Short mmCIF file of C-alpha atoms in Angstrom, two decimals:
data_model
loop_
_atom_site.label_atom_id
_atom_site.label_comp_id
_atom_site.label_asym_id
_atom_site.label_seq_id
_atom_site.Cartn_x
_atom_site.Cartn_y
_atom_site.Cartn_z
CA UNK H 203 -114.25 -39.03 -127.37
CA UNK H 204 -115.01 -41.24 -130.26
CA UNK H 205 -112.92 -42.54 -131.87
CA UNK H 206 -113.85 -40.77 -135.36
CA UNK H 207 -113.31 -38.02 -133.20
CA UNK H 208 -109.96 -36.01 -133.46
CA UNK H 209 -110.59 -32.48 -131.96
CA UNK H 210 -113.98 -31.51 -130.14
CA UNK H 211 -113.23 -27.82 -129.49
CA UNK H 212 -114.97 -25.39 -126.68
CA UNK H 213 -118.96 -25.36 -127.74
CA UNK H 214 -119.95 -22.50 -129.81
CA UNK H 215 -122.84 -20.29 -129.14
CA UNK H 216 -125.38 -21.17 -131.48
CA UNK H 217 -129.15 -20.91 -132.06
CA UNK H 218 -130.25 -23.62 -133.70
CA UNK H 219 -128.35 -23.59 -136.71
CA UNK H 220 -128.92 -25.47 -139.78
CA UNK H 221 -126.73 -28.82 -140.58
CA UNK H 222 -125.23 -27.72 -144.11
CA UNK H 223 -123.04 -31.06 -145.50
CA UNK H 224 -121.11 -30.20 -148.18
CA UNK H 225 -118.31 -33.26 -148.73
CA UNK H 226 -116.81 -34.21 -150.81
CA UNK H 227 -116.33 -37.21 -153.41
CA UNK H 228 -120.07 -37.90 -154.62
CA UNK H 229 -121.87 -35.62 -156.66
CA UNK H 230 -119.84 -31.69 -157.58
CA UNK H 231 -120.73 -31.59 -162.22
CA UNK H 232 -118.92 -28.35 -162.49
CA UNK H 233 -117.32 -27.81 -159.19
CA UNK H 234 -120.70 -26.48 -157.83
CA UNK H 235 -121.07 -27.88 -154.48
CA UNK H 236 -116.90 -27.55 -153.96
CA UNK H 237 -117.57 -23.07 -155.05
CA UNK H 238 -120.05 -22.70 -152.30
CA UNK H 239 -118.74 -24.68 -149.53
CA UNK H 240 -116.35 -21.57 -150.24
CA UNK H 241 -118.27 -19.09 -150.82
CA UNK H 242 -119.84 -19.89 -146.92
CA UNK H 243 -116.74 -20.10 -145.65
CA UNK H 244 -115.15 -17.11 -147.21
CA UNK H 245 -118.40 -14.70 -145.48
CA UNK H 246 -119.59 -17.04 -142.55
CA UNK H 247 -117.33 -15.70 -139.90
CA UNK H 248 -116.03 -19.76 -139.45
CA UNK H 249 -115.18 -20.98 -136.41
CA UNK H 250 -113.45 -24.60 -135.78
CA UNK H 251 -116.30 -27.23 -133.48
CA UNK H 252 -114.56 -30.45 -134.31
CA UNK H 253 -112.44 -31.84 -137.07
CA UNK H 254 -112.34 -36.05 -137.23
CA UNK H 255 -110.19 -38.25 -137.73
CA UNK H 256 -108.80 -39.37 -141.33
CA UNK H 257 -107.05 -42.25 -140.48
CA UNK H 258 -109.42 -44.40 -139.32
CA UNK H 259 -112.09 -42.27 -141.77
CA UNK H 260 -110.30 -41.84 -145.65
CA UNK H 261 -108.16 -43.88 -148.22
CA UNK H 262 -105.31 -41.87 -148.54
CA UNK H 263 -104.64 -44.28 -151.44
CA UNK H 264 -108.34 -41.92 -153.78
CA UNK H 265 -106.90 -38.49 -151.45
CA UNK H 266 -103.12 -38.47 -150.69
CA UNK H 267 -102.15 -35.96 -149.68
CA UNK H 268 -100.09 -33.41 -151.37
CA UNK H 269 -96.58 -32.34 -150.86
CA UNK H 270 -94.89 -29.13 -152.92
CA UNK H 271 -91.63 -29.05 -154.04
CA UNK H 272 -89.79 -26.27 -154.41
CA UNK H 273 -86.23 -26.44 -155.87
CA UNK H 274 -86.07 -29.69 -155.03
CA UNK H 275 -86.69 -29.22 -150.98
CA UNK H 276 -90.30 -30.53 -149.94
CA UNK H 277 -93.21 -28.12 -147.97
CA UNK H 278 -94.78 -30.11 -145.29
CA UNK H 279 -97.65 -32.27 -146.10
CA UNK H 280 -100.90 -30.95 -146.65
CA UNK H 281 -102.87 -34.12 -145.28
CA UNK H 282 -107.06 -34.45 -146.49
CA UNK H 283 -108.87 -32.76 -143.34
CA UNK H 284 -113.20 -33.25 -142.68
CA UNK H 285 -114.06 -30.70 -140.41
CA UNK H 286 -117.79 -29.49 -138.74
CA UNK H 287 -117.68 -25.45 -139.02
CA UNK H 288 -119.43 -22.90 -137.10
CA UNK H 289 -120.82 -19.85 -138.75
CA UNK H 290 -122.99 -16.83 -138.87
CA UNK H 291 -124.75 -15.54 -141.42
CA UNK H 292 -125.36 -11.90 -142.61
CA UNK H 293 -127.96 -11.17 -140.34
CA UNK H 294 -126.75 -13.26 -137.20
CA UNK H 295 -128.21 -16.87 -137.61
CA UNK H 296 -126.70 -20.42 -137.01
CA UNK H 297 -125.54 -22.80 -139.48
CA UNK H 298 -123.42 -25.60 -139.19
CA UNK H 299 -121.17 -27.19 -141.80
CA UNK H 300 -119.39 -29.82 -142.74
CA UNK H 301 -117.06 -30.64 -145.19
CA UNK H 302 -113.69 -31.87 -146.98
CA UNK H 303 -113.88 -35.67 -148.14
CA UNK H 304 -115.88 -38.23 -148.23
CA UNK H 305 -115.41 -40.67 -145.91
CA UNK H 306 -114.22 -44.55 -146.54
CA UNK H 307 -115.42 -45.90 -144.25
CA UNK H 308 -117.46 -46.29 -141.13
CA UNK H 309 -119.85 -44.61 -142.69
CA UNK H 310 -122.37 -45.68 -139.85
CA UNK H 311 -119.73 -44.56 -136.72
CA UNK H 312 -119.01 -40.81 -138.24
CA UNK H 313 -123.05 -40.00 -139.29
CA UNK H 314 -123.86 -41.12 -135.07
CA UNK H 315 -120.82 -38.80 -134.34
CA UNK H 316 -122.16 -35.74 -136.77
CA UNK H 317 -126.22 -36.57 -135.04
CA UNK H 318 -124.44 -36.87 -131.50
CA UNK H 319 -123.11 -33.10 -132.26
CA UNK H 320 -125.23 -31.60 -134.06
CA UNK H 321 -128.46 -32.47 -131.36
CA UNK H 322 -125.87 -31.01 -128.95
CA UNK H 323 -126.37 -27.77 -130.28
CA UNK H 324 -129.59 -27.82 -131.15
CA UNK H 325 -129.43 -27.86 -134.70
CA UNK H 326 -133.38 -27.17 -136.37
CA UNK H 327 -132.60 -28.43 -139.86
CA UNK H 328 -129.85 -30.86 -142.55
CA UNK H 329 -129.72 -29.63 -145.92
CA UNK H 330 -127.02 -31.37 -148.19
CA UNK H 331 -125.38 -29.62 -151.17
CA UNK H 332 -124.80 -31.19 -154.69
CA UNK H 333 -125.23 -30.69 -158.74
CA UNK H 334 -125.18 -33.08 -160.95
CA UNK H 335 -124.95 -33.05 -164.48
CA UNK H 336 -128.12 -31.90 -166.96
CA UNK H 337 -129.54 -31.06 -170.53
CA UNK H 338 -129.63 -27.88 -169.48
CA UNK H 339 -128.69 -24.64 -171.27
CA UNK H 340 -126.11 -21.97 -169.51
CA UNK H 341 -127.92 -19.51 -171.18
CA UNK H 342 -130.75 -19.72 -168.43
CA UNK H 343 -130.44 -19.75 -164.79
CA UNK H 344 -129.77 -22.38 -163.25
CA UNK H 345 -132.28 -25.35 -161.71
CA UNK H 346 -132.61 -26.81 -158.66
CA UNK H 347 -133.65 -30.90 -157.73
CA UNK H 348 -134.39 -31.77 -153.85
CA UNK H 349 -134.74 -34.59 -151.56
CA UNK H 350 -137.09 -34.50 -149.04
CA UNK H 351 -138.81 -36.89 -147.12
CA UNK H 352 -141.80 -34.53 -147.55
CA UNK H 353 -143.01 -33.54 -150.96
CA UNK H 354 -145.14 -30.74 -149.84
CA UNK H 355 -141.50 -29.21 -148.56
CA UNK H 356 -140.58 -30.06 -152.30
CA UNK H 357 -143.65 -28.19 -153.72
CA UNK H 358 -143.01 -25.11 -151.67
CA UNK H 359 -140.27 -24.42 -153.14
CA UNK H 360 -140.47 -24.87 -156.19
CA UNK H 361 -137.55 -27.72 -157.03
CA UNK H 362 -137.63 -30.42 -159.73
CA UNK H 363 -138.13 -33.68 -158.58
CA UNK H 364 -137.36 -36.84 -160.42
CA UNK H 365 -138.01 -40.55 -159.82
CA UNK H 366 -134.65 -41.89 -160.28
CA UNK H 367 -132.50 -45.06 -158.29
CA UNK H 368 -128.77 -43.98 -157.45
CA UNK H 369 -125.97 -44.86 -155.88
CA UNK H 370 -126.00 -42.95 -152.36
CA UNK H 371 -123.59 -40.19 -150.93
CA UNK H 372 -123.21 -39.93 -147.31
CA UNK H 373 -124.87 -37.42 -147.20
CA UNK H 374 -127.67 -39.24 -147.98
CA UNK H 375 -127.20 -41.49 -144.34
CA UNK H 376 -126.28 -38.36 -142.43
CA UNK H 377 -130.22 -37.22 -143.72
CA UNK H 378 -131.46 -40.40 -143.22
CA UNK H 379 -130.41 -40.32 -139.39
CA UNK H 380 -131.02 -36.87 -138.75
CA UNK H 381 -134.89 -37.90 -139.83
CA UNK H 382 -134.98 -40.39 -137.35
CA UNK H 383 -133.79 -37.79 -135.04
CA UNK H 384 -136.64 -35.89 -136.10
CA UNK H 385 -135.35 -33.30 -137.44
CA UNK H 386 -136.40 -31.83 -141.27
CA UNK H 387 -134.30 -32.78 -143.88
CA UNK H 388 -133.13 -31.91 -147.03
CA UNK H 389 -131.26 -32.46 -150.25
CA UNK H 390 -130.84 -28.98 -153.14
CA UNK H 391 -128.72 -30.34 -156.25
CA UNK H 392 -127.72 -27.37 -159.12
CA UNK H 393 -128.57 -29.01 -162.31
CA UNK H 394 -125.22 -28.41 -164.53
CA UNK H 395 -125.35 -27.72 -168.30
CA UNK H 396 -123.16 -31.70 -169.29
CA UNK H 397 -120.87 -29.24 -171.38
CA UNK H 398 -119.96 -27.87 -169.26
CA UNK H 399 -119.88 -30.15 -165.66
CA UNK H 400 -115.63 -31.17 -166.10
CA UNK H 401 -115.39 -26.89 -165.71
CA UNK H 402 -116.49 -24.98 -162.39
CA UNK H 403 -119.04 -23.82 -162.96
CA UNK H 404 -120.71 -20.98 -160.32
CA UNK H 405 -123.80 -20.25 -162.05
CA UNK H 406 -124.85 -23.76 -160.68
CA UNK H 407 -123.27 -23.04 -156.40
CA UNK H 408 -125.00 -19.71 -156.56
CA UNK H 409 -127.93 -20.78 -157.66
CA UNK H 410 -127.48 -23.85 -154.24
CA UNK H 411 -126.62 -20.75 -152.31
CA UNK H 412 -130.35 -19.43 -153.20
CA UNK H 413 -132.26 -22.03 -152.44
CA UNK H 414 -129.98 -22.58 -149.43
CA UNK H 415 -131.46 -19.55 -147.84
CA UNK H 416 -135.39 -20.21 -149.83
CA UNK H 417 -135.12 -23.60 -147.59
CA UNK H 418 -133.66 -22.14 -144.23
CA UNK H 419 -133.51 -18.11 -144.37
CA UNK H 420 -129.72 -18.65 -144.37
CA UNK H 421 -128.54 -15.66 -146.20
CA UNK H 422 -124.42 -15.94 -147.19
CA UNK H 423 -124.24 -13.39 -149.18
CA UNK H 424 -121.39 -13.74 -152.37
CA UNK H 425 -121.62 -11.51 -155.32
CA UNK H 426 -118.46 -12.53 -156.56
CA UNK H 427 -120.51 -15.53 -157.46
CA UNK H 428 -122.32 -13.80 -159.53
CA UNK H 429 -119.68 -11.27 -161.58
CA UNK H 430 -117.76 -14.86 -162.81
CA UNK H 431 -121.46 -17.19 -163.44
CA UNK H 432 -121.94 -14.09 -165.79
CA UNK H 433 -117.90 -13.96 -167.00
CA UNK H 434 -118.22 -18.28 -167.30
CA UNK H 435 -121.48 -17.80 -169.01
CA UNK H 436 -120.33 -14.95 -171.35
CA UNK H 437 -116.95 -17.29 -172.19
CA UNK H 438 -119.25 -20.15 -173.18
CA UNK H 439 -121.07 -18.47 -176.20
CA UNK H 440 -118.08 -17.63 -177.30
CA UNK H 441 -116.59 -20.85 -177.67
CA UNK H 442 -120.27 -22.35 -179.00
CA UNK H 443 -120.14 -19.35 -181.82
CA UNK H 444 -117.23 -20.58 -183.45
CA UNK H 445 -119.47 -24.04 -184.10
CA UNK H 446 -122.88 -23.52 -185.53
CA UNK H 447 -123.59 -27.09 -184.88
CA UNK H 448 -122.72 -26.61 -181.41
CA UNK H 449 -125.16 -23.70 -180.89
CA UNK H 450 -128.10 -25.15 -182.74
CA UNK H 451 -127.42 -28.04 -179.70
CA UNK H 452 -127.75 -25.07 -177.42
CA UNK H 453 -131.03 -23.72 -179.10
CA UNK H 454 -132.70 -27.06 -178.88
CA UNK H 455 -132.00 -27.03 -174.62
CA UNK H 456 -132.80 -23.54 -174.27
CA UNK H 457 -136.53 -24.99 -176.12
CA UNK H 458 -137.14 -27.72 -174.18
CA UNK H 459 -135.16 -25.88 -170.15
CA UNK H 460 -137.96 -23.17 -171.88
CA UNK H 461 -141.22 -25.83 -172.28
CA UNK H 462 -139.89 -27.13 -168.95
CA UNK H 463 -140.79 -24.23 -167.04
CA UNK H 464 -143.79 -23.30 -168.55
CA UNK H 465 -145.22 -26.35 -167.81
CA UNK H 466 -144.29 -26.97 -163.88
CA UNK H 467 -146.00 -22.91 -164.16
CA UNK H 468 -149.09 -24.40 -165.14
CA UNK H 469 -149.26 -27.08 -163.49
CA UNK H 470 -148.81 -29.65 -165.75
CA UNK H 471 -146.93 -32.86 -164.83
CA UNK H 472 -143.05 -34.01 -166.06
CA UNK H 473 -142.94 -37.12 -168.59
CA UNK H 474 -141.85 -38.70 -165.01
CA UNK H 475 -144.50 -37.28 -162.95
CA UNK H 476 -147.40 -39.17 -165.31
CA UNK H 477 -144.81 -42.53 -165.67
CA UNK H 478 -144.81 -42.85 -162.23
CA UNK H 479 -148.54 -42.15 -161.48
CA UNK H 480 -149.28 -44.36 -164.80
CA UNK H 481 -147.05 -47.15 -163.12
CA UNK H 482 -149.00 -46.73 -160.26
CA UNK H 483 -151.93 -47.10 -161.87
CA UNK H 484 -151.39 -50.79 -162.80
CA UNK H 485 -149.56 -51.75 -159.88
CA UNK H 486 -152.96 -50.60 -158.19
CA UNK H 487 -154.53 -52.68 -160.52
CA UNK H 488 -152.67 -55.71 -160.66
CA UNK H 489 -153.04 -56.07 -156.59
CA UNK H 490 -156.77 -56.05 -156.40
CA UNK H 491 -156.92 -58.62 -159.22
#
């Protein structure tokens, strides 16, 4: 067994599971990914598959173990963990959930171990979850952006798809390695109102689970998320109503959101798509000349 794997448990009987990546530490605005992972674990009848050796993967100065003091008496340390867990959805379909702290070290070795375990269980595809701040209002449904080697798949799921250069998370390395093994891969990223990104935003977590269902067929019911989302949106509206200037900004965000939704429905290219097309045209023309 690899030194990066601490424990391997008896393999559960899984039928073509989806590997879902929900490691914390990269893009998790509004704690949407964290909330979604908790909902998956609560609904999915979790069974441990593997735990990883955090002494070799984590910088404990960045993710220190925690201790609870009760009248000065310390509890046992609670160490950060990196785990692979088997789940079953409401229809008996299977998933492997990679969750816990995003490793700081040995990314290539860790990715290789994850892919080996996933392939041993006949994993059929890989989907990663995340969330980022965006210029969107809390008064509209949370939208999802997507990334995938297959542009057709992004379009079929009606996901937003922009062009940007960003520092990568480890989930992207897992996706790349999985694609190298012939597995379909996809990243789902919820858009969180930038003014709400520092507080829990369950509407985005709910959108991630909906996107997971649309992409893979996995159904993990989480009715509490819908209730929590409505309560948070009501709270945000109440806070903003006390500041007319801020409420006006939300109205402008609503107008921009509605224009974007209308343009997408009518097949109108976005500003980013038009800019990319123009850039490609100029590049091709320059090469011809």
